[in-house]
């Protein structure tokens, strides 16, 4: 995807989802020159971002983390729950509650249900 940046320029999203564990964001200035690139689905980056997300708009969330691997309705406070997979030896995924007003309500790490499915297959 392509996202407009508030200060001008744009951000290109290269996601390996929905089951992929990486999303790269490449920032371009107004002339189209690359000004930066980073992998946004890393535990440390997500942990640092967790407290900054509440109140963020849906558009800003997409610009920050890219398309989620899963979206479902019925978060703790209504709205939707967006989920991203990332590399974790503890088999976690990152979930963000988005309210009916289009703003982030909360962000948490929870066990990835795919790990439970894999564990069930081994038994």
Short mmCIF file of N, CA and C in Angstrom, two decimals:
data_model
loop_
_atom_site.label_atom_id
_atom_site.label_comp_id
_atom_site.label_asym_id
_atom_site.label_seq_id
_atom_site.Cartn_x
_atom_site.Cartn_y
_atom_site.Cartn_z
N UNK A 1 0.82 -1.18 0.00
CA UNK A 1 0.00 0.00 0.00
C UNK A 1 0.87 1.24 0.00
N UNK A 2 0.24 2.34 -0.22
CA UNK A 2 0.91 3.65 -0.19
C UNK A 2 0.13 4.54 0.77
N UNK A 3 0.88 5.22 1.64
CA UNK A 3 0.28 6.10 2.64
C UNK A 3 0.90 7.48 2.53
N UNK A 4 0.07 8.52 2.56
CA UNK A 4 0.58 9.89 2.58
C UNK A 4 1.13 10.18 3.97
N UNK A 5 2.28 10.85 4.02
CA UNK A 5 2.88 11.24 5.30
C UNK A 5 2.44 12.65 5.65
N UNK A 6 2.18 12.93 6.93
CA UNK A 6 1.71 14.26 7.33
C UNK A 6 2.67 15.38 6.95
N UNK A 7 3.98 15.12 6.96
CA UNK A 7 4.96 16.16 6.65
C UNK A 7 5.27 16.24 5.16
N UNK A 8 4.52 15.50 4.33
CA UNK A 8 4.76 15.44 2.89
C UNK A 8 5.48 14.16 2.54
N UNK A 9 5.48 13.83 1.28
CA UNK A 9 6.07 12.57 0.86
C UNK A 9 5.10 11.42 1.06
N UNK A 10 5.60 10.21 1.00
CA UNK A 10 4.73 9.05 1.15
C UNK A 10 5.48 7.88 1.77
N UNK A 11 4.72 6.91 2.21
CA UNK A 11 5.27 5.69 2.80
C UNK A 11 4.75 4.51 2.00
N UNK A 12 5.66 3.66 1.55
CA UNK A 12 5.30 2.45 0.83
C UNK A 12 5.32 1.28 1.80
N UNK A 13 4.29 0.47 1.75
CA UNK A 13 4.14 -0.68 2.64
C UNK A 13 4.40 -1.97 1.87
N UNK A 14 5.32 -2.75 2.37
CA UNK A 14 5.61 -4.07 1.79
C UNK A 14 5.34 -5.11 2.87
N UNK A 15 4.14 -5.67 2.84
CA UNK A 15 3.71 -6.63 3.86
C UNK A 15 3.84 -8.06 3.36
N UNK A 16 4.20 -8.96 4.25
CA UNK A 16 4.28 -10.37 3.90
C UNK A 16 3.07 -11.13 4.44
N UNK A 17 2.03 -10.40 4.84
CA UNK A 17 0.84 -10.99 5.46
C UNK A 17 -0.05 -11.70 4.49
N UNK A 18 -1.16 -12.25 4.97
CA UNK A 18 -1.66 -12.10 6.33
C UNK A 18 -0.96 -12.98 7.35
N UNK A 19 -0.27 -14.02 6.92
CA UNK A 19 0.40 -14.89 7.88
C UNK A 19 1.88 -14.61 7.99
N UNK A 20 2.36 -13.63 7.23
CA UNK A 20 3.77 -13.28 7.27
C UNK A 20 4.13 -12.57 8.56
N UNK A 21 5.39 -12.51 8.84
CA UNK A 21 5.87 -11.96 10.10
C UNK A 21 6.60 -10.64 9.94
N UNK A 22 6.63 -10.10 8.73
CA UNK A 22 7.35 -8.85 8.48
C UNK A 22 6.50 -7.90 7.65
N UNK A 23 6.62 -6.62 7.97
CA UNK A 23 6.10 -5.55 7.13
C UNK A 23 7.17 -4.47 7.09
N UNK A 24 7.61 -4.16 5.89
CA UNK A 24 8.61 -3.11 5.69
C UNK A 24 7.90 -1.84 5.26
N UNK A 25 8.32 -0.71 5.85
CA UNK A 25 7.84 0.60 5.46
C UNK A 25 9.03 1.37 4.88
N UNK A 26 8.83 1.90 3.68
CA UNK A 26 9.86 2.68 2.99
C UNK A 26 9.32 4.09 2.82
N UNK A 27 10.00 5.07 3.40
CA UNK A 27 9.57 6.46 3.32
C UNK A 27 10.24 7.15 2.14
N UNK A 28 9.43 7.95 1.43
CA UNK A 28 9.90 8.72 0.28
C UNK A 28 9.62 10.19 0.53
N UNK A 29 10.54 11.06 0.09
CA UNK A 29 10.28 12.49 0.20
C UNK A 29 9.37 12.91 -0.96
N UNK A 30 9.05 14.19 -1.03
CA UNK A 30 8.14 14.70 -2.06
C UNK A 30 8.67 14.47 -3.47
N UNK A 31 10.00 14.36 -3.62
CA UNK A 31 10.60 14.12 -4.94
C UNK A 31 10.69 12.62 -5.27
N UNK A 32 10.25 11.77 -4.33
CA UNK A 32 10.28 10.33 -4.58
C UNK A 32 11.57 9.64 -4.18
N UNK A 33 12.45 10.35 -3.47
CA UNK A 33 13.71 9.75 -3.01
C UNK A 33 13.49 9.02 -1.68
N UNK A 34 14.13 7.88 -1.53
CA UNK A 34 14.03 7.11 -0.29
C UNK A 34 14.72 7.85 0.85
N UNK A 35 14.00 8.04 1.95
CA UNK A 35 14.58 8.71 3.11
C UNK A 35 14.74 7.76 4.30
N UNK A 36 14.16 6.57 4.20
CA UNK A 36 14.30 5.61 5.29
C UNK A 36 13.52 4.34 5.00
N UNK A 37 13.92 3.27 5.67
CA UNK A 37 13.22 1.99 5.55
C UNK A 37 13.36 1.25 6.88
N UNK A 38 12.28 0.60 7.29
CA UNK A 38 12.35 -0.17 8.53
C UNK A 38 11.31 -1.27 8.55
N UNK A 39 11.64 -2.31 9.28
CA UNK A 39 10.73 -3.43 9.50
C UNK A 39 9.95 -3.09 10.76
N UNK A 40 8.62 -2.94 10.65
CA UNK A 40 7.83 -2.41 11.76
C UNK A 40 7.27 -3.48 12.69
N UNK A 41 7.27 -4.74 12.27
CA UNK A 41 6.71 -5.80 13.11
C UNK A 41 7.81 -6.52 13.88
N UNK A 42 8.41 -5.82 14.82
CA UNK A 42 9.43 -6.36 15.70
C UNK A 42 8.98 -6.14 17.14
N UNK A 43 9.23 -7.11 18.00
CA UNK A 43 8.76 -7.06 19.38
C UNK A 43 9.15 -5.75 20.08
N UNK A 44 10.41 -5.37 19.99
CA UNK A 44 10.86 -4.15 20.66
C UNK A 44 10.15 -2.90 20.16
N UNK A 45 9.98 -2.82 18.85
CA UNK A 45 9.30 -1.66 18.27
C UNK A 45 7.82 -1.64 18.67
N UNK A 46 7.19 -2.81 18.67
CA UNK A 46 5.78 -2.89 19.06
C UNK A 46 5.59 -2.54 20.53
N UNK A 47 6.51 -3.00 21.37
CA UNK A 47 6.45 -2.69 22.80
C UNK A 47 6.58 -1.18 23.02
N UNK A 48 7.51 -0.55 22.33
CA UNK A 48 7.71 0.90 22.45
C UNK A 48 6.49 1.66 21.95
N UNK A 49 5.85 1.15 20.94
CA UNK A 49 4.70 1.81 20.32
C UNK A 49 3.41 1.60 21.10
N UNK A 50 3.34 0.55 21.89
CA UNK A 50 2.11 0.14 22.56
C UNK A 50 1.43 1.28 23.32
N UNK A 51 2.18 2.04 24.08
CA UNK A 51 1.62 3.12 24.87
C UNK A 51 1.24 4.35 24.06
N UNK A 52 1.77 4.47 22.85
CA UNK A 52 1.49 5.62 22.00
C UNK A 52 0.24 5.44 21.14
N UNK A 53 -0.24 4.21 21.02
CA UNK A 53 -1.33 3.92 20.10
C UNK A 53 -2.70 4.43 20.53
N UNK A 54 -3.09 4.35 21.82
CA UNK A 54 -4.43 4.80 22.18
C UNK A 54 -4.71 6.23 21.72
N UNK A 55 -5.85 6.39 21.05
CA UNK A 55 -6.24 7.68 20.49
C UNK A 55 -5.84 7.88 19.05
N UNK A 56 -4.92 7.04 18.54
CA UNK A 56 -4.46 7.15 17.15
C UNK A 56 -5.61 6.83 16.20
N UNK A 57 -5.67 7.51 15.06
CA UNK A 57 -6.71 7.23 14.07
C UNK A 57 -6.40 5.94 13.32
N UNK A 58 -7.43 5.38 12.73
CA UNK A 58 -7.29 4.17 11.91
C UNK A 58 -6.27 4.40 10.79
N UNK A 59 -6.31 5.58 10.16
CA UNK A 59 -5.39 5.88 9.06
C UNK A 59 -3.95 5.94 9.56
N UNK A 60 -3.74 6.56 10.71
CA UNK A 60 -2.38 6.63 11.28
C UNK A 60 -1.89 5.24 11.68
N UNK A 61 -2.78 4.40 12.18
CA UNK A 61 -2.41 3.03 12.53
C UNK A 61 -1.96 2.25 11.30
N UNK A 62 -2.70 2.37 10.21
CA UNK A 62 -2.31 1.70 8.96
C UNK A 62 -0.97 2.23 8.46
N UNK A 63 -0.76 3.53 8.59
CA UNK A 63 0.50 4.14 8.15
C UNK A 63 1.66 3.67 9.03
N UNK A 64 1.38 3.35 10.28
CA UNK A 64 2.42 2.95 11.23
C UNK A 64 2.77 1.46 11.14
N UNK A 65 1.74 0.59 11.10
CA UNK A 65 1.97 -0.86 11.13
C UNK A 65 1.59 -1.58 9.85
N UNK A 66 0.88 -0.92 8.96
CA UNK A 66 0.44 -1.58 7.73
C UNK A 66 -0.82 -2.39 7.95
N UNK A 67 -1.23 -3.08 6.90
CA UNK A 67 -2.46 -3.89 6.97
C UNK A 67 -2.31 -4.99 8.01
N UNK A 68 -3.33 -5.17 8.84
CA UNK A 68 -3.28 -6.26 9.81
C UNK A 68 -3.49 -7.61 9.12
N UNK A 69 -3.01 -8.66 9.77
CA UNK A 69 -3.21 -10.01 9.26
C UNK A 69 -4.64 -10.48 9.43
N UNK A 70 -5.32 -9.91 10.42
CA UNK A 70 -6.71 -10.29 10.69
C UNK A 70 -7.46 -9.11 11.28
N UNK A 71 -8.71 -8.96 10.88
CA UNK A 71 -9.61 -7.96 11.47
C UNK A 71 -10.89 -8.69 11.84
N UNK A 72 -11.31 -8.50 13.08
CA UNK A 72 -12.59 -9.10 13.48
C UNK A 72 -13.36 -8.08 14.31
N UNK A 73 -14.66 -8.23 14.32
CA UNK A 73 -15.49 -7.30 15.08
C UNK A 73 -15.62 -7.79 16.52
N UNK A 74 -16.04 -6.87 17.38
CA UNK A 74 -16.34 -7.25 18.75
C UNK A 74 -15.19 -7.14 19.72
N UNK A 75 -14.49 -6.03 19.70
CA UNK A 75 -13.45 -5.81 20.70
C UNK A 75 -14.07 -5.65 22.08
N UNK A 76 -13.23 -5.51 23.10
CA UNK A 76 -13.73 -5.39 24.48
C UNK A 76 -14.68 -4.21 24.63
N UNK A 77 -14.48 -3.18 23.85
CA UNK A 77 -15.32 -1.99 23.95
C UNK A 77 -16.06 -1.74 22.64
N UNK A 78 -16.43 -2.80 21.94
CA UNK A 78 -17.08 -2.65 20.64
C UNK A 78 -16.03 -2.42 19.57
N UNK A 79 -16.45 -2.06 18.40
CA UNK A 79 -15.50 -1.79 17.33
C UNK A 79 -14.90 -3.05 16.76
N UNK A 80 -13.59 -3.00 16.49
CA UNK A 80 -12.89 -4.11 15.85
C UNK A 80 -11.58 -4.41 16.59
N UNK A 81 -11.08 -5.62 16.38
CA UNK A 81 -9.75 -6.00 16.85
C UNK A 81 -8.91 -6.29 15.63
N UNK A 82 -7.81 -5.58 15.49
CA UNK A 82 -6.86 -5.79 14.40
C UNK A 82 -5.67 -6.55 14.96
N UNK A 83 -5.19 -7.55 14.23
CA UNK A 83 -4.11 -8.40 14.72
C UNK A 83 -2.98 -8.52 13.71
N UNK A 84 -1.75 -8.46 14.22
CA UNK A 84 -0.55 -8.61 13.41
C UNK A 84 0.30 -9.74 13.98
N UNK A 85 0.77 -10.60 13.13
CA UNK A 85 1.73 -11.63 13.53
C UNK A 85 3.14 -11.04 13.37
N UNK A 86 4.05 -11.49 14.20
CA UNK A 86 5.44 -11.07 14.13
C UNK A 86 6.28 -12.20 14.70
N UNK A 87 7.57 -12.19 14.43
CA UNK A 87 8.41 -13.25 14.96
C UNK A 87 8.48 -13.13 16.47
N UNK A 88 8.13 -14.23 17.15
CA UNK A 88 8.20 -14.28 18.60
C UNK A 88 8.43 -15.72 19.03
N UNK A 89 9.47 -15.97 19.81
CA UNK A 89 9.68 -17.34 20.29
C UNK A 89 8.58 -17.78 21.25
N UNK A 90 7.76 -16.83 21.70
CA UNK A 90 6.67 -17.14 22.63
C UNK A 90 5.33 -17.26 21.93
N UNK A 91 5.34 -17.20 20.60
CA UNK A 91 4.14 -17.34 19.78
C UNK A 91 3.04 -16.35 20.17
N UNK A 92 3.40 -15.09 20.14
CA UNK A 92 2.45 -14.01 20.43
C UNK A 92 2.05 -13.33 19.13
N UNK A 93 0.94 -12.61 19.19
CA UNK A 93 0.64 -11.66 18.14
C UNK A 93 0.23 -10.36 18.79
N UNK A 94 0.20 -9.29 18.02
CA UNK A 94 -0.07 -7.95 18.53
C UNK A 94 -1.49 -7.59 18.12
N UNK A 95 -2.32 -7.26 19.11
CA UNK A 95 -3.72 -6.94 18.82
C UNK A 95 -4.03 -5.52 19.25
N UNK A 96 -4.75 -4.81 18.38
CA UNK A 96 -5.12 -3.42 18.62
C UNK A 96 -6.63 -3.29 18.52
N UNK A 97 -7.24 -2.74 19.57
CA UNK A 97 -8.67 -2.47 19.55
C UNK A 97 -8.92 -1.13 18.88
N UNK A 98 -9.79 -1.12 17.88
CA UNK A 98 -10.16 0.11 17.17
C UNK A 98 -11.64 0.35 17.45
N UNK A 99 -11.96 1.47 18.06
CA UNK A 99 -13.34 1.78 18.43
C UNK A 99 -14.20 2.14 17.24
N UNK A 100 -15.50 2.22 17.50
CA UNK A 100 -16.45 2.59 16.45
C UNK A 100 -16.17 3.98 15.88
N UNK A 101 -15.47 4.82 16.65
CA UNK A 101 -15.12 6.17 16.18
C UNK A 101 -13.87 6.18 15.30
N UNK A 102 -13.27 4.98 15.06
CA UNK A 102 -12.09 4.90 14.21
C UNK A 102 -10.79 5.21 14.91
N UNK A 103 -10.81 5.24 16.24
CA UNK A 103 -9.59 5.52 17.01
C UNK A 103 -9.18 4.30 17.83
N UNK A 104 -7.87 4.18 18.04
CA UNK A 104 -7.34 3.07 18.82
C UNK A 104 -7.77 3.21 20.28
N UNK A 105 -8.25 2.09 20.83
CA UNK A 105 -8.67 2.03 22.23
C UNK A 105 -7.55 1.47 23.10
N UNK A 106 -6.95 0.36 22.65
CA UNK A 106 -5.89 -0.28 23.41
C UNK A 106 -5.05 -1.16 22.49
N UNK A 107 -3.93 -1.64 23.02
CA UNK A 107 -3.04 -2.52 22.26
C UNK A 107 -2.41 -3.50 23.24
N UNK A 108 -2.46 -4.79 22.90
CA UNK A 108 -1.96 -5.84 23.79
C UNK A 108 -1.27 -6.95 23.00
N UNK A 109 -0.42 -7.69 23.68
CA UNK A 109 0.16 -8.91 23.14
C UNK A 109 -0.65 -10.08 23.69
N UNK A 110 -1.06 -11.00 22.83
CA UNK A 110 -1.82 -12.17 23.26
C UNK A 110 -1.26 -13.40 22.55
N UNK A 111 -1.56 -14.61 23.07
CA UNK A 111 -1.12 -15.82 22.39
C UNK A 111 -1.74 -15.92 20.99
N UNK A 112 -0.94 -16.29 20.03
CA UNK A 112 -1.41 -16.46 18.65
C UNK A 112 -2.19 -17.77 18.57
N UNK A 113 -3.46 -17.72 18.15
CA UNK A 113 -4.26 -18.95 18.08
C UNK A 113 -3.70 -19.98 17.09
N UNK A 114 -2.89 -19.55 16.13
CA UNK A 114 -2.28 -20.53 15.23
C UNK A 114 -1.34 -21.47 15.98
N UNK A 115 -0.74 -20.98 17.05
CA UNK A 115 0.15 -21.85 17.84
C UNK A 115 -0.66 -22.93 18.53
N UNK A 116 -1.84 -22.59 19.03
CA UNK A 116 -2.70 -23.61 19.64
C UNK A 116 -3.08 -24.66 18.62
N UNK A 117 -3.37 -24.23 17.39
CA UNK A 117 -3.75 -25.18 16.34
C UNK A 117 -2.58 -26.11 16.04
N UNK A 118 -1.37 -25.57 16.00
CA UNK A 118 -0.19 -26.40 15.75
C UNK A 118 0.04 -27.39 16.89
N UNK A 119 -0.18 -26.93 18.13
CA UNK A 119 -0.02 -27.82 19.29
C UNK A 119 -1.04 -28.95 19.24
N UNK A 120 -2.28 -28.64 18.84
CA UNK A 120 -3.33 -29.66 18.73
C UNK A 120 -2.96 -30.71 17.69
N UNK A 121 -2.33 -30.28 16.60
CA UNK A 121 -1.94 -31.22 15.54
C UNK A 121 -0.86 -32.18 16.00
N UNK A 122 -0.02 -31.74 16.92
CA UNK A 122 1.09 -32.58 17.41
C UNK A 122 0.61 -33.67 18.36
N UNK A 123 -0.55 -33.49 18.95
CA UNK A 123 -1.04 -34.46 19.95
C UNK A 123 -1.71 -35.64 19.31
#
